[in-house]
Amino acid sequence: DPGIATYDPGFVNTSSCRSSITYIDGDKGILEYRGYPIEQLAEHSTFLEVAYLLLHGELPTQTQLDEWVHDVTYHTFLHENCKQFIEGFRYDAHPMVMLMASVSALSTFYPEAGDISDPEVRQAQITRLIAKIPTLGAFVFRHQQGKPYVYPDNRLSYTENFLAMLFRMSEPTYQADPRLVQALEVLFILHADHEQNCSTNAVRSVGSSQVDPYSAVAAGVGALYGPLHGGANEAVLRMLNRIKTTDNIPDFIDGVKAGKEKLMGFGHRVYKNYDPRAKIIKKACDDVFEVTGVNPLLKIAQELEKIALEDEYFVKRKLYPNVDFYSGLIYEALEFPPEMFTVLFAIGRTPGWLAQWSELVQDKEQKIARPKQIYTGERTRDFIPMSER
Ligand code: SDX
């Protein structure tokens, strides 16, 4: 349709935009961060090393990585007022809403953050956001659970520290099983970026107005919350719990075919073949279940996948498991409640959002977001007095 925007550098967020961060081939199931295949990064890298790669374009030297880890580690604390802000929410407020509001509120503690033309100011906010978002995620979880906050323990690694802030009670230190820490690291790596998905588009669109990065990332959190996007991992678990046993799968599949509901965790805007991340997560399930015992819902998920991969309805529509289909099973095995699953996705995606934001604000050719419109309404007509309506 000639009315639909084709590539135009003057219009951010229409049908395409320019980026050098993540490459996806949806037909071949390829995902690369700055040219490195996701399979190799998941196997050999750490989440903060991948965050450095996404932000700077190259894998760090040991000195660069040590400095980066040090900087992130020493910015994990929140201003004490953040606690009062979170305490203003009802106990049953959804963690994603509390996270979105808290990320936005962070900008009030760093008024200089709006000076995005200064590279040092940009880097300082990027470091703060990556460092503090796990603390915010843990604090909203503890608030929801009615438990006291656990402050960061900067002797721990990024992911160990997050788990300790979530689950530590009266023991002086929280010792997470290294296999579970590694599984969460891999999940964070797999979620770190995914080119121009809905929430990244929101970050770029809001960021194109030259607002501070906290406000842009808060917009990304809001988009990710939706059940068609990051909220799908929570929806998958609720779907599996609703199906309950493999005996109920045929009726459920009939309901999907009748258009009564979607098979959550299946399908993708870009991958019309298997999502490469789903393959890696499925393997991570085995590693986690060695520690926690097999999640009884795994059998239902595996049977659903088997049927969907053979059933004409799904094959014709190229519906394969995506990143959200198996991740929820791991999160549940790690004792996260379903409403925390998308918070975990947001923590993983934060480096990608910030890399994309940083790329956008430095690209002099990319202007403020203003997607083209195809007008389908009435054209010029005269006002009608009330007596004649
Ligand atoms: C993420 O973009 C990204 O990169 C996102 C993400 C990332 O890392 O940022 O990968 C993360 O959001 C993964 C997707 C998580 N969402 C879900 O699992 C929700 C369930 N999936 C669907 O809602 C859907 O598949 C989408 C939204 C993900 C993709 O939708 P598309 O590509 O626009 O597909 P479509 O809506 O055009 O559907 C094509 C057909 C339709 O049937 P017909 O109208 O042709 O008869 O497939 C059907 C749809 O009804 N369909 C499904 C389905 N997904 C699409 N039918 C049943 N179950 C599904 N899940």
Short mmCIF file of C-alpha atoms and ligand atoms in Angstrom, two decimals:
data_model
loop_
_atom_site.label_atom_id
_atom_site.label_comp_id
_atom_site.label_asym_id
_atom_site.label_seq_id
_atom_site.Cartn_x
_atom_site.Cartn_y
_atom_site.Cartn_z
CA ASP A 1 0.00 0.00 0.00
CA PRO A 2 1.75 3.24 -1.09
CA GLY A 3 0.34 4.88 2.01
CA ILE A 4 2.39 2.61 4.27
CA ALA A 5 5.70 4.18 5.29
CA THR A 6 8.78 2.68 3.73
CA TYR A 7 12.22 3.31 5.23
CA ASP A 8 12.66 7.03 5.87
CA PRO A 9 15.40 8.20 8.27
CA GLY A 10 13.29 11.19 9.11
CA PHE A 11 10.64 8.96 10.67
CA VAL A 12 11.75 6.84 13.66
CA ASN A 13 9.50 3.88 14.46
CA THR A 14 7.57 3.57 11.27
CA SER A 15 8.11 0.31 9.41
CA SER A 16 11.86 0.19 10.08
CA CYS A 17 14.80 1.88 11.79
CA ARG A 18 18.59 1.62 11.57
CA SER A 19 20.53 -0.32 14.23
CA SER A 20 23.79 -2.30 14.57
CA ILE A 21 23.08 -4.05 17.88
CA THR A 22 21.06 -7.23 17.30
CA TYR A 23 20.54 -9.30 14.17
CA ILE A 24 17.63 -11.72 13.76
CA ASP A 25 16.84 -14.03 10.84
CA GLY A 26 13.29 -15.16 11.62
CA ASP A 27 13.20 -17.87 8.95
CA LYS A 28 16.53 -19.44 9.91
CA GLY A 29 16.06 -18.94 13.66
CA ILE A 30 19.25 -16.85 13.97
CA LEU A 31 19.84 -14.38 16.83
CA GLU A 32 23.18 -12.52 17.19
CA TYR A 33 24.21 -9.74 19.62
CA ARG A 34 26.79 -7.52 17.85
CA GLY A 35 27.48 -10.50 15.56
CA TYR A 36 27.98 -13.11 18.32
CA PRO A 37 25.52 -16.06 18.12
CA ILE A 38 23.20 -16.26 21.13
CA GLU A 39 24.12 -19.94 21.57
CA GLN A 40 27.80 -19.09 22.16
CA LEU A 41 27.02 -16.18 24.49
CA ALA A 42 24.62 -18.30 26.55
CA GLU A 43 27.32 -20.99 26.89
CA HIS A 44 30.45 -18.89 27.48
CA SER A 45 29.48 -15.42 28.71
CA THR A 46 28.05 -13.75 31.81
CA PHE A 47 25.12 -11.36 31.86
CA LEU A 48 27.22 -8.27 32.69
CA GLU A 49 29.74 -9.20 29.98
CA VAL A 50 26.84 -9.42 27.46
CA ALA A 51 25.49 -6.09 28.75
CA TYR A 52 28.94 -4.54 28.06
CA LEU A 53 28.92 -6.08 24.55
CA LEU A 54 25.47 -4.69 23.75
CA LEU A 55 26.37 -1.23 25.07
CA HIS A 56 29.88 -0.88 23.61
CA GLY A 57 29.81 -3.15 20.55
CA GLU A 58 32.78 -5.35 21.53
CA LEU A 59 33.47 -8.01 24.15
CA PRO A 60 35.37 -6.36 27.06
CA THR A 61 38.99 -7.05 27.98
CA GLN A 62 39.45 -8.40 31.51
CA THR A 63 40.33 -4.91 32.76
CA GLN A 64 37.28 -3.37 31.09
CA LEU A 65 35.04 -6.11 32.49
CA ASP A 66 36.48 -5.76 36.02
CA GLU A 67 35.87 -1.98 35.94
CA TRP A 68 32.33 -2.45 34.56
CA VAL A 69 31.42 -5.06 37.18
CA HIS A 70 32.88 -2.83 39.92
CA ASP A 71 30.84 0.19 38.74
CA VAL A 72 27.59 -1.78 38.53
CA THR A 73 28.21 -3.48 41.88
CA TYR A 74 28.67 -0.16 43.65
CA HIS A 75 25.49 1.40 42.31
CA THR A 76 23.03 -1.27 43.46
CA PHE A 77 21.68 0.74 46.42
CA LEU A 78 18.54 2.88 46.08
CA HIS A 79 17.82 6.23 47.70
CA GLU A 80 15.97 5.47 50.94
CA ASN A 81 12.95 7.48 49.70
CA CYS A 82 12.38 4.77 47.05
CA LYS A 83 11.17 2.45 49.82
CA GLN A 84 8.48 4.93 50.90
CA PHE A 85 7.42 5.28 47.26
CA ILE A 86 7.01 1.51 46.89
CA GLU A 87 5.23 1.27 50.25
CA GLY A 88 2.53 3.54 48.84
CA PHE A 89 1.26 0.65 46.67
CA ARG A 90 -1.36 -1.83 47.87
CA TYR A 91 0.05 -5.26 48.74
CA ASP A 92 -1.60 -6.76 45.64
CA ALA A 93 -0.35 -4.19 43.11
CA HIS A 94 1.21 -6.02 40.12
CA PRO A 95 5.04 -5.96 40.40
CA MET A 96 5.35 -4.75 36.79
CA VAL A 97 3.27 -1.66 37.56
CA MET A 98 5.31 -0.98 40.70
CA LEU A 99 8.52 -1.47 38.68
CA MET A 100 7.36 0.87 35.88
CA ALA A 101 6.45 3.60 38.38
CA SER A 102 9.65 3.13 40.41
CA VAL A 103 11.93 3.29 37.35
CA SER A 104 10.21 6.49 36.31
CA ALA A 105 10.54 7.91 39.84
CA LEU A 106 14.31 7.19 39.79
CA SER A 107 14.74 10.11 37.36
CA THR A 108 13.76 12.52 40.16
CA PHE A 109 16.89 11.52 42.14
CA TYR A 110 19.20 12.34 39.20
CA PRO A 111 17.98 15.63 37.70
CA GLU A 112 21.14 15.84 35.58
CA ALA A 113 19.97 12.71 33.67
CA GLY A 114 18.16 14.88 31.12
CA ASP A 115 21.50 16.16 29.79
CA ILE A 116 21.70 13.25 27.36
CA SER A 117 24.13 15.01 25.03
CA ASP A 118 26.90 14.47 27.61
CA PRO A 119 28.44 10.98 27.18
CA GLU A 120 29.51 10.83 30.83
CA VAL A 121 25.96 11.66 31.99
CA ARG A 122 24.57 9.00 29.65
CA GLN A 123 27.01 6.36 30.91
CA ALA A 124 26.31 7.21 34.56
CA GLN A 125 22.56 6.70 34.10
CA ILE A 126 23.09 3.50 32.12
CA THR A 127 25.25 2.10 34.94
CA ARG A 128 22.75 3.20 37.59
CA LEU A 129 19.76 1.65 35.80
CA ILE A 130 21.45 -1.70 35.16
CA ALA A 131 22.68 -1.74 38.76
CA LYS A 132 19.43 -0.67 40.42
CA ILE A 133 16.73 -2.46 38.45
CA PRO A 134 17.34 -5.81 40.26
CA THR A 135 17.14 -3.96 43.60
CA LEU A 136 13.86 -2.35 42.51
CA GLY A 137 12.60 -5.75 41.32
CA ALA A 138 13.49 -7.34 44.64
CA PHE A 139 11.98 -4.50 46.67
CA VAL A 140 8.64 -4.62 44.84
CA PHE A 141 8.62 -8.40 45.34
CA ARG A 142 9.31 -8.07 49.09
CA HIS A 143 6.63 -5.36 49.37
CA GLN A 144 4.13 -7.66 47.64
CA GLN A 145 5.12 -10.50 49.99
CA GLY A 146 4.82 -8.27 53.05
CA LYS A 147 8.46 -9.00 53.95
CA PRO A 148 11.22 -6.57 55.01
CA TYR A 149 13.55 -5.32 52.28
CA VAL A 150 16.94 -7.02 51.92
CA TYR A 151 19.68 -4.57 50.99
CA PRO A 152 22.20 -5.41 48.27
CA ASP A 153 25.25 -7.40 49.38
CA ASN A 154 28.01 -6.13 47.14
CA ARG A 155 30.23 -9.11 47.91
CA LEU A 156 27.93 -11.20 45.72
CA SER A 157 27.74 -11.41 41.92
CA TYR A 158 24.97 -9.54 40.10
CA THR A 159 22.60 -12.51 39.91
CA GLU A 160 23.46 -13.96 43.34
CA ASN A 161 22.83 -10.49 44.83
CA PHE A 162 19.42 -10.35 43.15
CA LEU A 163 18.44 -13.78 44.48
CA ALA A 164 19.62 -12.82 47.98
CA MET A 165 17.55 -9.60 47.95
CA LEU A 166 14.53 -11.65 46.90
CA PHE A 167 14.73 -14.67 49.17
CA ARG A 168 17.07 -14.02 52.15
CA MET A 169 15.28 -14.15 55.50
CA SER A 170 17.06 -14.43 58.84
CA GLU A 171 20.21 -16.25 57.64
CA PRO A 172 23.24 -13.89 57.57
CA THR A 173 23.92 -14.68 53.91
CA TYR A 174 21.86 -16.34 51.19
CA GLN A 175 23.60 -19.22 49.42
CA ALA A 176 21.87 -19.89 46.08
CA ASP A 177 22.72 -23.18 44.35
CA PRO A 178 25.33 -22.27 41.67
CA ARG A 179 23.34 -24.23 39.08
CA LEU A 180 20.28 -22.05 39.71
CA VAL A 181 22.39 -18.88 39.59
CA GLN A 182 23.82 -20.02 36.24
CA ALA A 183 20.33 -20.80 34.89
CA LEU A 184 19.16 -17.29 35.77
CA GLU A 185 22.31 -15.78 34.22
CA VAL A 186 21.53 -17.64 30.98
CA LEU A 187 17.91 -16.48 31.06
CA PHE A 188 19.05 -12.87 31.56
CA ILE A 189 21.46 -13.25 28.60
CA LEU A 190 18.72 -14.71 26.38
CA HIS A 191 16.39 -11.80 27.21
CA ALA A 192 19.03 -9.06 26.92
CA ASP A 193 18.01 -7.68 23.53
CA HIS A 194 15.84 -8.56 20.57
CA GLU A 195 16.11 -5.74 18.00
CA GLN A 196 12.97 -3.68 17.42
CA ASN A 197 10.39 -5.54 19.56
CA CYS A 198 7.40 -3.75 21.06
CA SER A 199 9.06 -2.59 24.30
CA THR A 200 12.32 -1.54 22.61
CA ASN A 201 10.26 0.40 20.12
CA ALA A 202 8.56 2.13 23.06
CA VAL A 203 11.97 3.00 24.57
CA ARG A 204 13.23 4.37 21.25
CA SER A 205 10.00 6.26 20.56
CA VAL A 206 9.90 7.94 23.98
CA GLY A 207 13.70 8.39 23.92
CA SER A 208 13.50 10.15 20.55
CA SER A 209 11.90 13.13 22.34
CA GLN A 210 15.27 13.54 24.16
CA VAL A 211 13.77 12.74 27.58
CA ASP A 212 15.97 11.14 30.28
CA PRO A 213 16.64 7.38 30.01
CA TYR A 214 14.65 6.52 33.17
CA SER A 215 11.46 7.84 31.51
CA ALA A 216 12.26 5.98 28.28
CA VAL A 217 12.94 2.68 30.10
CA ALA A 218 9.75 3.10 32.17
CA ALA A 219 7.86 3.20 28.85
CA GLY A 220 9.60 -0.05 27.87
CA VAL A 221 8.53 -1.68 31.15
CA GLY A 222 4.94 -0.66 30.43
CA ALA A 223 5.01 -2.18 26.93
CA LEU A 224 6.69 -5.37 28.18
CA TYR A 225 3.91 -5.85 30.77
CA GLY A 226 1.40 -6.69 28.02
CA PRO A 227 0.36 -10.38 27.70
CA LEU A 228 1.21 -10.44 23.99
CA HIS A 229 4.80 -9.41 24.83
CA GLY A 230 6.76 -10.00 28.05
CA GLY A 231 3.59 -10.75 30.02
CA ALA A 232 3.29 -13.97 28.00
CA ASN A 233 5.60 -15.90 30.39
CA GLU A 234 3.15 -15.28 33.23
CA ALA A 235 0.22 -16.12 30.91
CA VAL A 236 1.88 -19.43 29.91
CA LEU A 237 2.03 -20.59 33.54
CA ARG A 238 -1.56 -19.58 34.17
CA MET A 239 -2.54 -21.45 30.96
CA LEU A 240 -0.65 -24.63 32.00
CA ASN A 241 -2.18 -24.51 35.49
CA ARG A 242 -5.63 -24.11 33.95
CA ILE A 243 -5.10 -27.13 31.64
CA LYS A 244 -4.02 -29.11 34.73
CA THR A 245 -3.50 -32.54 33.06
CA THR A 246 -2.54 -33.83 29.62
CA ASP A 247 -6.08 -35.32 29.37
CA ASN A 248 -7.43 -31.76 29.04
CA ILE A 249 -5.09 -30.80 26.17
CA PRO A 250 -7.36 -31.89 23.27
CA ASP A 251 -10.28 -29.74 24.51
CA PHE A 252 -7.91 -26.83 25.07
CA ILE A 253 -6.47 -27.12 21.55
CA ASP A 254 -10.03 -27.20 20.16
CA GLY A 255 -10.72 -23.95 22.02
CA VAL A 256 -7.62 -22.35 20.49
CA LYS A 257 -8.64 -23.45 16.99
CA ALA A 258 -12.12 -22.04 17.63
CA GLY A 259 -10.44 -18.71 18.35
CA LYS A 260 -11.52 -18.72 22.02
CA GLU A 261 -7.94 -18.12 23.20
CA LYS A 262 -4.31 -18.20 22.14
CA LEU A 263 -1.69 -20.85 22.89
CA MET A 264 0.45 -18.51 25.00
CA GLY A 265 4.19 -18.87 24.50
CA PHE A 266 3.67 -19.79 20.85
CA GLY A 267 4.08 -17.65 17.76
CA HIS A 268 6.27 -14.63 17.05
CA ARG A 269 6.24 -11.46 14.95
CA VAL A 270 9.60 -12.38 13.44
CA TYR A 271 10.46 -16.04 14.11
CA LYS A 272 8.41 -18.12 11.72
CA ASN A 273 10.59 -21.01 12.74
CA TYR A 274 11.72 -22.16 16.19
CA ASP A 275 12.83 -19.29 18.48
CA PRO A 276 16.53 -20.12 19.10
CA ARG A 277 16.15 -18.93 22.69
CA ALA A 278 13.39 -21.48 23.37
CA LYS A 279 15.80 -24.31 22.48
CA ILE A 280 18.40 -23.05 24.98
CA ILE A 281 15.79 -22.46 27.70
CA LYS A 282 14.40 -25.97 27.22
CA LYS A 283 17.90 -27.33 27.98
CA ALA A 284 18.24 -25.01 30.97
CA CYS A 285 15.03 -26.58 32.30
CA ASP A 286 16.86 -29.90 32.63
CA ASP A 287 19.72 -28.27 34.59
CA VAL A 288 17.31 -26.51 36.97
CA PHE A 289 15.06 -29.52 37.50
CA GLU A 290 18.14 -31.53 38.55
CA VAL A 291 18.22 -29.22 41.58
CA THR A 292 14.56 -28.43 42.19
CA GLY A 293 12.88 -31.59 40.94
CA VAL A 294 10.88 -31.63 37.71
CA ASN A 295 8.08 -29.09 37.46
CA PRO A 296 4.91 -31.23 37.01
CA LEU A 297 3.71 -28.73 34.40
CA LEU A 298 6.68 -29.67 32.17
CA LYS A 299 4.83 -32.77 30.95
CA ILE A 300 1.84 -30.66 29.87
CA ALA A 301 4.15 -28.16 28.13
CA GLN A 302 6.02 -30.92 26.29
CA GLU A 303 2.75 -32.58 25.19
CA LEU A 304 1.34 -29.21 24.04
CA GLU A 305 4.51 -28.54 22.04
CA LYS A 306 4.39 -32.00 20.46
CA ILE A 307 0.77 -31.58 19.38
CA ALA A 308 1.25 -28.01 18.13
CA LEU A 309 4.32 -28.98 16.06
CA GLU A 310 2.29 -31.70 14.32
CA ASP A 311 -1.14 -30.01 14.08
CA GLU A 312 -1.98 -28.40 10.73
CA TYR A 313 -3.61 -25.36 12.40
CA PHE A 314 -0.30 -24.40 14.06
CA VAL A 315 2.01 -25.62 11.29
CA LYS A 316 0.10 -23.60 8.66
CA ARG A 317 0.41 -20.47 10.81
CA LYS A 318 4.11 -21.14 11.56
CA LEU A 319 3.50 -21.13 15.31
CA TYR A 320 6.46 -22.45 17.28
CA PRO A 321 7.41 -22.10 20.98
CA ASN A 322 8.94 -18.70 21.71
CA VAL A 323 11.17 -17.45 24.51
CA ASP A 324 8.24 -17.31 26.93
CA PHE A 325 7.00 -20.89 26.59
CA TYR A 326 9.52 -22.64 28.83
CA SER A 327 11.02 -19.72 30.79
CA GLY A 328 8.05 -19.60 33.18
CA LEU A 329 8.62 -23.24 34.16
CA ILE A 330 12.14 -22.34 35.31
CA TYR A 331 10.98 -19.22 37.13
CA GLU A 332 8.33 -21.23 38.96
CA ALA A 333 10.91 -23.88 39.86
CA LEU A 334 13.07 -21.04 41.25
CA GLU A 335 10.07 -20.21 43.47
CA PHE A 336 9.06 -16.97 41.76
CA PRO A 337 5.31 -16.29 41.73
CA PRO A 338 3.90 -15.86 38.17
CA GLU A 339 3.41 -12.09 38.59
CA MET A 340 7.23 -11.74 39.02
CA PHE A 341 8.10 -13.50 35.74
CA THR A 342 7.89 -10.39 33.58
CA VAL A 343 9.95 -8.43 36.12
CA LEU A 344 12.71 -10.98 35.43
CA PHE A 345 12.27 -10.38 31.71
CA ALA A 346 12.57 -6.61 32.31
CA ILE A 347 15.82 -7.03 34.30
CA GLY A 348 17.29 -9.09 31.47
CA ARG A 349 16.10 -6.64 28.79
CA THR A 350 17.36 -3.46 30.48
CA PRO A 351 20.86 -3.54 28.89
CA GLY A 352 19.28 -3.99 25.46
CA TRP A 353 16.84 -1.15 25.98
CA LEU A 354 19.70 1.11 27.08
CA ALA A 355 21.98 0.07 24.21
CA GLN A 356 19.18 0.84 21.74
CA TRP A 357 18.40 4.14 23.51
CA SER A 358 22.06 5.15 23.50
CA GLU A 359 22.38 4.28 19.80
CA LEU A 360 19.27 6.33 19.00
CA VAL A 361 20.26 9.49 20.90
CA GLN A 362 23.70 9.44 19.24
CA ASP A 363 22.35 8.99 15.71
CA LYS A 364 22.02 12.55 14.39
CA GLU A 365 19.86 11.37 11.47
CA GLN A 366 17.16 9.70 13.58
CA LYS A 367 14.58 12.32 14.51
CA ILE A 368 11.64 12.42 16.92
CA ALA A 369 9.22 9.52 16.48
CA ARG A 370 6.35 10.49 14.24
CA PRO A 371 4.97 7.39 12.45
CA LYS A 372 3.12 8.12 9.25
CA GLN A 373 -0.68 7.80 9.39
CA ILE A 374 -3.09 6.38 6.83
CA TYR A 375 -6.14 8.61 7.37
CA THR A 376 -9.42 6.65 7.05
CA GLY A 377 -11.88 9.10 8.66
CA GLU A 378 -14.31 11.75 7.33
CA ARG A 379 -12.91 14.71 5.46
CA THR A 380 -13.98 18.40 5.78
CA ARG A 381 -17.66 18.92 6.68
CA ASP A 382 -19.79 21.69 8.31
CA PHE A 383 -20.76 21.83 12.00
CA ILE A 384 -24.32 20.54 12.74
CA PRO A 385 -26.36 22.51 15.29
CA MET A 386 -27.77 20.40 18.16
CA SER A 387 -31.35 20.94 16.94
CA GLU A 388 -30.47 19.19 13.67
CA ARG A 389 -28.59 16.15 15.07
C1 SDX B 1 7.81 -11.77 22.96
O1 SDX B 1 8.98 -9.06 19.05
C2 SDX B 1 9.76 -9.64 19.85
O2 SDX B 1 10.96 -9.83 19.58
C3 SDX B 1 9.17 -10.05 21.18
C4 SDX B 1 10.02 -10.93 22.07
C5 SDX B 1 11.22 -10.20 22.60
O3 SDX B 1 12.20 -10.87 22.93
O4 SDX B 1 11.11 -8.96 22.77
O5 SDX B 1 10.44 -12.07 21.35
C6 SDX B 1 9.23 -11.41 23.27
O6 SDX B 1 6.94 -10.92 23.07
C7 SDX B 1 7.52 -13.16 22.47
C8 SDX B 1 6.01 -13.35 22.12
C9 SDX B 1 5.26 -13.67 23.43
N1 SDX B 1 3.78 -13.63 23.20
C10 SDX B 1 3.06 -14.76 23.24
O7 SDX B 1 3.51 -15.90 23.40
C11 SDX B 1 1.57 -14.53 23.10
C12 SDX B 1 0.96 -15.53 22.12
N2 SDX B 1 1.45 -15.20 20.79
C13 SDX B 1 0.60 -14.40 19.93
O8 SDX B 1 -0.10 -13.43 20.58
C14 SDX B 1 1.30 -13.99 18.62
O9 SDX B 1 1.93 -15.10 18.15
C15 SDX B 1 2.26 -12.82 18.62
C16 SDX B 1 1.64 -11.58 19.13
C17 SDX B 1 3.47 -13.14 19.41
C18 SDX B 1 2.70 -12.62 17.18
O10 SDX B 1 1.59 -12.28 16.47
P1 SDX B 1 1.70 -12.11 14.86
O11 SDX B 1 2.99 -12.51 14.27
O12 SDX B 1 1.20 -10.74 14.59
O13 SDX B 1 0.77 -13.20 14.34
P2 SDX B 1 -0.70 -12.90 13.94
O14 SDX B 1 -1.39 -12.26 15.09
O15 SDX B 1 -0.64 -12.22 12.62
O16 SDX B 1 -1.25 -14.39 13.82
C19 SDX B 1 -1.19 -15.09 12.59
C20 SDX B 1 -2.22 -16.20 12.80
C21 SDX B 1 -3.58 -15.66 13.27
O17 SDX B 1 -4.52 -16.63 12.87
P3 SDX B 1 -5.50 -16.24 11.59
O18 SDX B 1 -6.12 -14.90 11.91
O19 SDX B 1 -4.56 -16.20 10.38
O20 SDX B 1 -6.50 -17.38 11.52
O21 SDX B 1 -1.76 -17.07 13.86
C22 SDX B 1 -2.67 -17.03 14.93
C23 SDX B 1 -3.49 -15.74 14.77
O22 SDX B 1 -4.76 -15.87 15.39
N3 SDX B 1 -1.88 -17.01 16.15
C24 SDX B 1 -2.13 -17.79 17.18
C25 SDX B 1 -1.12 -17.51 18.09
N4 SDX B 1 -0.30 -16.56 17.59
C26 SDX B 1 -0.79 -16.25 16.39
N5 SDX B 1 -3.12 -18.68 17.41
C27 SDX B 1 -3.07 -19.32 18.60
N6 SDX B 1 -2.12 -19.12 19.54
C28 SDX B 1 -1.13 -18.22 19.32
N7 SDX B 1 -0.21 -18.01 20.25
#
